[in-house]
Short mmCIF file of C-alpha atoms and ligand atoms in Angstrom, two decimals:
data_model
loop_
_atom_site.label_atom_id
_atom_site.label_comp_id
_atom_site.label_asym_id
_atom_site.label_seq_id
_atom_site.Cartn_x
_atom_site.Cartn_y
_atom_site.Cartn_z
CA MET V 1 -15.10 37.68 -5.84
CA THR V 2 -16.78 34.67 -4.23
CA LEU V 3 -14.73 32.09 -2.36
CA GLN V 4 -15.17 29.73 -5.31
CA GLU V 5 -13.86 32.32 -7.77
CA LYS V 6 -10.87 33.08 -5.57
CA ASP V 7 -10.27 29.36 -5.13
CA SER V 8 -10.04 28.79 -8.86
CA GLN V 9 -7.66 31.72 -9.17
CA TYR V 10 -5.17 30.51 -6.55
CA LEU V 11 -5.60 26.91 -5.45
CA TRP V 12 -4.54 23.49 -6.67
CA HIS V 13 -6.61 20.66 -5.14
CA PRO V 14 -5.62 17.04 -4.47
CA TYR V 15 -6.64 14.32 -6.98
CA THR V 16 -8.27 16.99 -9.15
CA GLN V 17 -8.24 17.64 -12.89
CA HIS V 18 -9.03 21.33 -12.72
CA LYS V 19 -10.05 21.62 -16.35
CA THR V 20 -12.95 19.16 -16.09
CA SER V 21 -13.90 19.09 -12.42
CA GLN V 22 -16.59 21.16 -10.79
CA THR V 23 -15.67 24.05 -8.51
CA PRO V 24 -15.21 22.86 -4.94
CA ILE V 25 -17.84 23.56 -2.31
CA ALA V 26 -16.76 26.21 0.20
CA ILE V 27 -17.41 24.87 3.70
CA SER V 28 -17.66 27.48 6.42
CA ARG V 29 -18.70 25.53 9.50
CA GLY V 30 -18.81 22.03 10.97
CA GLU V 31 -20.38 20.50 14.04
CA GLY V 32 -20.76 16.83 14.91
CA ALA V 33 -21.37 14.87 11.71
CA LEU V 34 -22.60 17.97 9.87
CA LEU V 35 -20.97 20.52 7.59
CA TRP V 36 -22.43 23.78 6.23
CA ASP V 37 -21.34 25.56 3.08
CA GLU V 38 -21.15 29.31 2.56
CA ASN V 39 -24.83 29.37 1.50
CA ASN V 40 -25.75 27.50 4.67
CA LYS V 41 -26.59 24.28 2.82
CA GLU V 42 -26.19 21.33 5.19
CA TYR V 43 -24.21 18.16 4.43
CA ILE V 44 -23.81 14.93 6.38
CA ASP V 45 -20.12 14.01 6.44
CA ALA V 46 -20.55 10.27 5.86
CA ILE V 47 -16.84 9.60 5.26
CA ALA V 48 -15.50 11.52 8.28
CA SER V 49 -13.60 13.89 5.98
CA TRP V 50 -11.37 11.21 4.46
CA TRP V 51 -11.56 8.96 7.52
CA VAL V 52 -9.93 11.33 10.00
CA ASN V 53 -12.80 12.49 12.18
CA PRO V 54 -14.38 9.95 14.57
CA PHE V 55 -15.65 12.38 17.23
CA GLY V 56 -17.32 15.05 15.13
CA HIS V 57 -16.33 18.41 13.71
CA SER V 58 -15.30 21.27 16.02
CA ASN V 59 -15.08 18.87 18.97
CA LYS V 60 -14.94 20.97 22.14
CA PHE V 61 -12.98 18.47 24.26
CA ILE V 62 -10.14 18.20 21.74
CA ALA V 63 -10.26 21.96 21.02
CA ASP V 64 -9.81 22.72 24.74
CA ALA V 65 -6.83 20.34 24.97
CA ILE V 66 -5.26 22.00 21.93
CA TYR V 67 -5.82 25.50 23.31
CA LYS V 68 -4.28 24.54 26.65
CA GLN V 69 -1.22 23.08 24.93
CA LEU V 70 -0.90 26.06 22.54
CA THR V 71 -0.72 28.42 25.49
CA THR V 72 1.75 26.22 27.45
CA LEU V 73 4.20 24.93 24.83
CA GLU V 74 3.04 25.09 21.23
CA HIS V 75 6.14 23.51 19.70
CA VAL V 76 9.74 22.65 20.39
CA LEU V 77 12.22 20.83 18.17
CA PHE V 78 12.44 17.09 18.87
CA GLY V 79 16.12 16.75 17.96
CA GLY V 80 17.90 16.83 21.30
CA PHE V 81 14.72 17.78 23.19
CA THR V 82 11.68 15.97 24.50
CA HIS V 83 8.42 16.88 26.24
CA GLU V 84 5.62 15.42 28.33
CA PRO V 85 2.90 15.31 25.63
CA ALA V 86 5.08 13.07 23.41
CA ILE V 87 5.91 10.80 26.35
CA LYS V 88 2.24 10.58 27.35
CA VAL V 89 1.26 9.65 23.79
CA ALA V 90 3.92 6.91 23.84
CA GLU V 91 2.73 5.60 27.21
CA LYS V 92 -0.88 5.56 26.05
CA LEU V 93 0.00 3.76 22.81
CA MET V 94 2.03 1.14 24.70
CA GLU V 95 -1.16 0.41 26.64
CA ILE V 96 -3.37 -0.10 23.62
CA LEU V 97 -1.08 -1.38 20.82
CA PRO V 98 -0.12 -5.04 20.35
CA LYS V 99 2.27 -5.82 23.20
CA ASN V 100 5.34 -6.35 21.02
CA GLN V 101 5.38 -2.67 19.96
CA GLN V 102 8.00 -0.88 22.07
CA LYS V 103 9.23 2.26 20.27
CA ILE V 104 7.43 5.07 18.55
CA PHE V 105 8.60 7.50 15.86
CA PHE V 106 6.61 10.64 15.01
CA SER V 107 5.99 12.18 11.60
CA ASP V 108 3.29 14.23 9.91
CA ASN V 109 0.90 12.13 7.80
CA GLY V 110 0.06 8.63 6.67
CA SER V 111 2.48 8.67 3.77
CA THR V 112 5.40 9.68 5.96
CA ALA V 113 4.46 7.04 8.54
CA VAL V 114 4.73 4.48 5.71
CA GLU V 115 7.87 6.09 4.28
CA VAL V 116 9.55 5.72 7.69
CA ALA V 117 8.46 2.07 8.01
CA ILE V 118 9.78 1.15 4.56
CA LYS V 119 13.08 2.98 5.10
CA VAL V 120 13.47 1.25 8.46
CA ALA V 121 12.80 -2.17 6.87
CA LEU V 122 15.45 -1.51 4.22
CA GLN V 123 18.03 -0.05 6.60
CA TYR V 124 17.43 -2.82 9.14
CA PHE V 125 19.05 -5.27 6.71
CA PHE V 126 21.63 -2.74 5.50
CA ASN V 127 22.77 -2.34 9.12
CA LYS V 128 23.08 -6.13 9.38
CA ASN V 129 25.07 -6.32 6.13
CA GLU V 130 22.36 -8.40 4.53
CA LYS V 131 21.30 -7.61 0.96
CA ARG V 132 17.53 -7.29 1.10
CA THR V 133 16.06 -4.52 -1.01
CA THR V 134 12.60 -5.69 -2.10
CA ILE V 135 9.29 -4.81 -0.47
CA ILE V 136 6.24 -7.06 -0.79
CA ALA V 137 2.82 -5.41 -1.08
CA PHE V 138 -0.76 -6.31 -1.98
CA GLU V 139 -2.38 -5.70 -5.33
CA ASN V 140 -4.51 -2.55 -5.28
CA ALA V 141 -2.91 -1.43 -2.04
CA PHE V 142 -2.85 2.22 -1.10
CA HIS V 143 -0.10 3.43 1.22
CA GLY V 144 0.21 7.11 0.35
CA ASP V 145 1.68 9.51 -2.19
CA THR V 146 5.35 9.95 -1.24
CA PHE V 147 7.81 7.88 -3.26
CA ALA V 148 8.26 4.71 -1.22
CA ALA V 149 4.58 4.75 -0.25
CA MET V 150 3.66 5.15 -3.94
CA ALA V 151 5.97 2.30 -4.88
CA ALA V 152 4.12 0.05 -2.43
CA SER V 153 0.74 1.24 -3.70
CA GLY V 154 -0.89 -0.84 -6.41
CA ILE V 155 -3.59 1.45 -7.71
CA SER V 156 -2.06 2.51 -11.03
CA PHE V 157 -4.23 5.59 -11.18
CA TYR V 158 -2.02 7.28 -8.63
CA THR V 159 1.35 6.05 -9.79
CA GLN V 160 1.40 5.57 -13.57
CA ALA V 161 3.46 8.70 -14.30
CA PHE V 162 6.28 7.43 -12.09
CA GLN V 163 6.64 3.79 -13.18
CA GLY V 164 10.29 2.81 -13.45
CA MET V 165 11.42 5.22 -10.76
CA PHE V 166 10.48 3.15 -7.74
CA ILE V 167 12.19 0.89 -5.21
CA ASP V 168 11.69 -2.82 -5.97
CA VAL V 169 8.24 -4.07 -5.04
CA VAL V 170 6.67 -7.47 -5.68
CA ARG V 171 2.93 -7.61 -5.54
CA ILE V 172 0.82 -10.48 -4.23
CA PRO V 173 -2.96 -11.01 -4.41
CA VAL V 174 -5.14 -10.08 -1.45
CA PRO V 175 -6.39 -13.20 0.40
CA VAL V 176 -10.09 -12.42 -0.13
CA LYS V 177 -12.45 -15.39 0.33
CA GLY V 178 -11.44 -18.21 -2.00
CA GLU V 179 -8.08 -16.64 -2.88
CA GLU V 180 -6.23 -17.44 0.34
CA GLU V 181 -4.07 -20.26 -1.02
CA THR V 182 -3.12 -18.23 -4.10
CA SER V 183 -2.05 -15.42 -1.85
CA PHE V 184 0.03 -17.67 0.47
CA LYS V 185 1.72 -19.25 -2.54
CA ALA V 186 2.50 -15.89 -4.11
CA LEU V 187 4.07 -14.71 -0.87
CA LYS V 188 6.26 -17.82 -0.61
CA ASN V 189 7.25 -17.37 -4.25
CA ALA V 190 8.13 -13.71 -3.73
CA ILE V 191 10.32 -14.56 -0.75
CA GLU V 192 12.05 -17.37 -2.62
CA ASN V 193 12.79 -15.32 -5.73
CA HIS V 194 13.65 -11.89 -4.32
CA ASN V 195 15.71 -10.43 -1.51
CA CYS V 196 12.68 -9.36 0.52
CA ALA V 197 13.11 -6.94 3.41
CA GLY V 198 9.50 -6.31 4.35
CA PHE V 199 5.84 -6.97 3.67
CA ILE V 200 3.45 -4.02 3.96
CA PHE V 201 -0.32 -4.44 4.11
CA GLU V 202 -3.54 -2.70 5.08
CA PRO V 203 -4.87 -5.09 7.74
CA LEU V 204 -8.34 -6.56 7.02
CA VAL V 205 -9.62 -3.60 4.95
CA GLN V 206 -8.05 -2.02 1.88
CA GLY V 207 -9.51 1.46 2.11
CA ALA V 208 -8.72 3.24 -1.15
CA ALA V 209 -9.31 0.04 -3.15
CA GLY V 210 -12.98 0.38 -2.18
CA MET V 211 -13.06 -1.21 1.29
CA VAL V 212 -11.90 -4.63 0.08
CA MET V 213 -12.05 -6.99 3.08
CA TYR V 214 -10.29 -10.22 4.03
CA GLU V 215 -10.11 -12.47 7.07
CA PRO V 216 -7.77 -12.19 10.09
CA GLU V 217 -6.80 -15.89 9.81
CA ALA V 218 -5.43 -15.32 6.32
CA LEU V 219 -3.39 -12.32 7.46
CA ALA V 220 -2.04 -14.28 10.44
CA LYS V 221 -0.84 -16.97 8.02
CA LEU V 222 0.89 -14.40 5.77
CA ILE V 223 2.64 -12.85 8.78
CA GLU V 224 3.69 -16.31 9.94
CA ILE V 225 5.28 -17.03 6.54
CA CYS V 226 7.18 -13.73 6.77
CA LYS V 227 8.39 -14.50 10.28
CA GLU V 228 9.68 -17.92 9.21
CA ASN V 229 11.71 -16.13 6.54
CA ASN V 230 12.87 -13.19 8.63
CA VAL V 231 10.89 -10.73 6.49
CA LEU V 232 9.72 -7.69 8.49
CA THR V 233 5.96 -7.06 8.55
CA ILE V 234 4.41 -3.60 8.41
CA ALA V 235 0.74 -3.09 9.34
CA ASP V 236 -0.49 0.11 7.72
CA GLU V 237 -3.29 1.02 10.14
CA VAL V 238 -3.50 4.60 8.88
CA MET V 239 -7.14 4.04 7.88
CA THR V 240 -8.13 1.15 10.17
CA GLY V 241 -6.66 2.50 13.42
CA PHE V 242 -8.57 3.87 16.42
CA GLY V 243 -11.83 1.96 16.31
CA LYS V 244 -12.85 1.87 12.64
CA THR V 245 -12.98 -1.93 12.45
CA GLY V 246 -14.85 -2.29 15.76
CA LYS V 247 -11.66 -2.94 17.74
CA THR V 248 -9.04 -0.32 18.56
CA PHE V 249 -6.75 -1.67 15.83
CA ALA V 250 -7.48 -4.10 13.01
CA MET V 251 -4.47 -6.08 14.24
CA ASP V 252 -6.44 -6.80 17.44
CA TYR V 253 -8.39 -9.36 15.37
CA VAL V 254 -5.22 -11.03 14.11
CA ASN V 255 -3.44 -13.82 15.93
CA ALA V 256 0.04 -12.60 14.91
CA ASP V 257 1.89 -9.38 15.67
CA PRO V 258 3.56 -7.20 13.03
CA ASP V 259 7.05 -5.72 13.43
CA MET V 260 5.85 -2.20 12.66
CA ILE V 261 2.56 -0.29 12.69
CA CYS V 262 1.73 2.95 10.84
CA LEU V 263 -0.81 5.33 12.37
CA SER V 264 -2.28 8.67 11.32
CA LYS V 265 -5.75 9.81 10.10
CA ALA V 266 -7.92 9.46 13.29
CA LEU V 267 -4.88 9.79 15.59
CA THR V 268 -5.69 13.40 16.48
CA GLY V 269 -9.44 13.13 15.97
CA GLY V 270 -9.19 14.92 12.65
CA THR V 271 -7.66 18.11 14.04
CA ILE V 272 -3.89 18.37 13.59
CA PRO V 273 -1.83 16.48 10.98
CA MET V 274 0.31 13.93 12.78
CA ALA V 275 1.50 10.37 12.28
CA ILE V 276 3.35 7.68 14.18
CA THR V 277 5.28 4.58 13.16
CA THR V 278 5.75 2.02 15.93
CA PHE V 279 8.41 -0.69 16.20
CA THR V 280 9.44 -3.74 18.15
CA GLN V 281 12.51 -3.50 20.36
CA GLU V 282 14.25 -5.88 17.97
CA VAL V 283 13.84 -3.49 15.04
CA PHE V 284 15.07 -0.57 17.14
CA ASP V 285 18.09 -2.56 18.31
CA ALA V 286 19.33 -2.97 14.72
CA PHE V 287 19.92 0.80 14.71
CA TYR V 288 21.37 1.01 18.23
CA ASP V 289 25.13 1.07 17.88
CA ASP V 290 28.34 3.01 18.57
CA ASP V 291 28.46 3.65 14.84
CA ILE V 292 26.51 6.84 14.03
CA ASN V 293 25.94 5.57 10.47
CA LYS V 294 23.60 2.93 11.82
CA ALA V 295 21.21 5.57 13.17
CA LEU V 296 17.94 6.36 11.41
CA PHE V 297 18.68 9.63 9.63
CA HIS V 298 15.11 10.58 9.06
CA GLY V 299 13.13 13.41 10.62
CA HIS V 300 10.58 16.11 9.98
CA THR V 301 10.69 19.66 11.27
CA PHE V 302 7.43 19.28 13.17
CA THR V 303 8.25 15.84 14.58
CA ALA V 304 6.22 15.17 17.76
CA ASN V 305 4.62 18.62 17.69
CA PRO V 306 3.31 19.06 21.27
CA THR V 307 -0.01 20.52 20.09
CA GLY V 308 -0.58 17.49 17.87
CA CYS V 309 0.35 15.24 20.80
CA ALA V 310 -2.19 17.01 23.04
CA ALA V 311 -4.85 16.48 20.37
CA ALA V 312 -3.89 12.80 20.09
CA LEU V 313 -4.13 12.32 23.87
CA ALA V 314 -7.57 13.95 24.05
CA SER V 315 -8.66 11.91 21.06
CA MET V 316 -7.51 8.58 22.54
CA GLU V 317 -9.28 9.51 25.79
CA LEU V 318 -12.54 10.05 23.89
CA LEU V 319 -12.17 6.76 22.03
CA GLU V 320 -11.99 4.86 25.33
CA THR V 321 -15.22 6.27 26.77
CA ASP V 322 -18.18 3.88 27.11
CA GLU V 323 -20.21 6.32 25.07
CA MET V 324 -17.86 6.13 22.07
CA GLN V 325 -17.50 2.34 22.28
CA ALA V 326 -21.30 2.07 22.35
CA ASN V 327 -21.49 4.38 19.31
CA ILE V 328 -19.16 2.09 17.36
CA GLN V 329 -21.32 -0.95 18.21
CA ARG V 330 -24.52 0.95 17.37
CA ILE V 331 -23.23 1.97 13.94
CA ASN V 332 -21.96 -1.56 13.25
CA LYS V 333 -25.40 -3.05 14.06
CA SER V 334 -27.11 -0.46 11.94
CA HIS V 335 -24.75 -1.16 8.99
CA LEU V 336 -25.40 -4.91 9.26
CA GLU V 337 -29.16 -4.32 9.10
CA PHE V 338 -28.76 -2.07 6.08
CA GLN V 339 -26.47 -4.64 4.45
CA LYS V 340 -29.11 -7.35 4.92
CA LYS V 341 -31.72 -5.09 3.40
CA ILE V 342 -29.71 -4.09 0.37
CA GLU V 343 -27.50 -7.04 -0.56
CA ASN V 344 -30.27 -8.85 -2.47
CA HIS V 345 -31.26 -5.80 -4.48
CA PRO V 346 -31.04 -6.72 -8.20
CA LYS V 347 -28.65 -3.85 -8.86
CA VAL V 348 -26.30 -4.76 -6.00
CA ALA V 349 -23.33 -7.07 -6.60
CA THR V 350 -22.18 -7.37 -2.98
CA ALA V 351 -22.25 -5.51 0.31
CA ARG V 352 -19.88 -5.80 3.29
CA THR V 353 -19.40 -4.43 6.79
CA LEU V 354 -16.61 -4.36 9.36
CA GLY V 355 -16.94 -2.11 12.40
CA VAL V 356 -18.14 1.28 11.17
CA VAL V 357 -16.97 0.55 7.62
CA PHE V 358 -19.71 -0.32 5.13
CA ALA V 359 -19.39 -0.81 1.38
CA VAL V 360 -21.81 -1.70 -1.38
CA GLU V 361 -20.77 -2.64 -4.90
CA ILE V 362 -23.27 -1.63 -7.58
CA LYS V 363 -23.55 -3.91 -10.62
CA SER V 364 -22.15 -2.38 -13.76
CA ASN V 365 -21.67 -3.67 -17.29
CA SER V 366 -18.25 -2.24 -17.90
CA GLU V 367 -15.23 -2.20 -15.64
CA GLU V 368 -15.87 1.05 -13.75
CA SER V 369 -12.74 3.13 -13.51
CA TYR V 370 -11.82 4.96 -10.35
CA TYR V 371 -13.17 8.28 -11.55
CA GLY V 372 -15.48 6.92 -14.28
CA SER V 373 -18.93 8.14 -15.31
CA MET V 374 -20.95 6.10 -12.81
CA ARG V 375 -18.77 7.47 -10.06
CA THR V 376 -19.43 11.05 -11.20
CA ARG V 377 -23.22 10.52 -11.37
CA LEU V 378 -23.24 8.95 -7.91
CA TYR V 379 -21.05 11.64 -6.39
CA ASN V 380 -23.16 14.47 -7.82
CA PHE V 381 -26.36 12.81 -6.63
CA PHE V 382 -25.03 12.51 -3.08
CA ILE V 383 -23.85 16.12 -2.99
CA GLU V 384 -27.19 17.40 -4.35
CA ASN V 385 -28.87 15.49 -1.55
CA GLY V 386 -26.57 16.88 1.13
CA VAL V 387 -24.52 13.75 1.80
CA VAL V 388 -20.73 13.67 1.49
CA LEU V 389 -19.79 10.29 -0.02
CA ARG V 390 -16.93 9.67 -2.45
CA PRO V 391 -17.60 6.45 -4.36
CA VAL V 392 -14.65 4.46 -5.69
CA GLY V 393 -15.82 3.58 -9.20
CA ASN V 394 -19.02 1.57 -8.63
CA ILE V 395 -18.34 1.05 -4.92
CA VAL V 396 -20.11 3.31 -2.43
CA TYR V 397 -18.76 3.18 1.09
CA ILE V 398 -19.69 4.79 4.40
CA LEU V 399 -17.15 5.53 7.11
CA PRO V 400 -19.04 7.85 9.45
CA PRO V 401 -17.87 9.75 12.50
CA TYR V 402 -18.78 7.57 15.51
CA ILE V 403 -21.08 10.29 16.84
CA MET V 404 -23.32 10.20 13.75
CA THR V 405 -26.95 9.93 14.96
CA ASP V 406 -29.31 7.13 13.89
CA GLN V 407 -31.41 9.68 12.06
CA GLN V 408 -28.40 10.92 10.09
CA LEU V 409 -27.36 7.33 9.33
CA GLN V 410 -30.84 6.53 8.04
CA LYS V 411 -30.69 9.53 5.74
CA VAL V 412 -27.32 8.32 4.38
CA TYR V 413 -28.77 4.82 3.77
CA ARG V 414 -31.89 6.26 2.10
CA THR V 415 -29.80 8.42 -0.18
CA ILE V 416 -27.65 5.43 -1.18
CA GLU V 417 -30.81 3.39 -1.95
CA GLU V 418 -32.14 6.23 -4.11
CA ALA V 419 -28.78 6.49 -5.86
CA ILE V 420 -28.83 2.78 -6.69
CA GLU V 421 -32.28 3.22 -8.26
CA MET V 422 -31.02 6.25 -10.17
CA VAL V 423 -27.86 4.80 -11.81
C1 LIG I 1 -4.72 7.66 3.70
C2 LIG I 1 -3.79 6.53 3.80
C3 LIG I 1 -2.40 6.72 3.70
C4 LIG I 1 -1.79 8.05 3.39
O1 LIG I 1 -2.03 9.00 4.40
P1 LIG I 1 -1.85 10.55 4.07
O2 LIG I 1 -2.07 11.21 5.39
O3 LIG I 1 -2.90 10.89 3.07
O4 LIG I 1 -0.49 10.75 3.55
C5 LIG I 1 -1.59 5.62 3.88
N1 LIG I 1 -2.10 4.40 4.11
C6 LIG I 1 -3.42 4.18 4.21
C7 LIG I 1 -3.92 2.81 4.50
C8 LIG I 1 -4.31 5.23 4.05
O5 LIG I 1 -5.63 5.02 4.13
#
């Protein structure tokens, strides 16, 4: 049996209708921005394997750090024990995160980082004997697939089977250009009419919505409104973190600090699943008590896995190098040039860029659904041409590894231009 035949016998893939979808491509090797399948066909990974891989596949520097850690201390439970890699990760994050972040909590993936943040927001008020049980979130948000994260997510595609089973969430519009006042008003309304504990948002870029972008000034204003009303703010930087927006964190653009930050995806350079939720001292202090019931009773078996921590440390070291910072700037410049070239194309509705994130919206007559027919034609065209891109409906976005060469980038752009002609 081929790998594809065995796959269809045993495996269940994410976001996949197995009856109608094509068999998955079996990848056997990766290096830099490239992937090769079992027949040695080459693909450019233009979305960094779901946004996790800034430094390239099979990165030697991170691999060495992982090997060293695996042969020193691969894992130890984090309940009642600690270790140097976790402490070093904390020290490093304290250096680079907004200064008000003082405590870090480890988990395993973006959804759990969000789950922890939402539970902390709810228990924060429970511990203070204040009844606040509603979470505020943006329309079309994506925060992950566990229950609280799903509740906060607004893309109905992912959550429709579970409506009615969620914690209370009120949704407000994203403050995209021209909609800022509507968004501010909706937030004030939500706070007035509900017992709001927290406001969760993807700062500046809503990834899964199709790289929807909005301005830092608008986000600062929303955070300010929350602060005035003692509503905790949660920045979900799972996608935006570690350089994607051109700064280390999207919140570095924003003139207001959140109470909590969620990190995952690029945290370990795309090697080992790991996530972190960070908190202000004030949030932590609401759990610090003689009463054991006020503690945060949340944990995962692999919390603060030392091997993951070693990968995160190596990864953060790479991010800080002049070479990587220059790569981010180079890709940003290149994206802006491509945007200028393509945004007036008759078939293009809009194009946008922030850091290494680029998105182009193709005009379409009907409302394109997430996995609609245009999306399928685009996706298949890209794969045939050896470029990994996963359009969201009629939106094609690029989120490349920072080490992607100019030549590879140009091929990605060319393929997108051809695709626009084709659809
Ligand atoms: C991907 C993502 C998540 C979920 O992360 P998983 O690791 O897939 O659970 C949460 N929030 C944002 C903004 C994301 O992009």
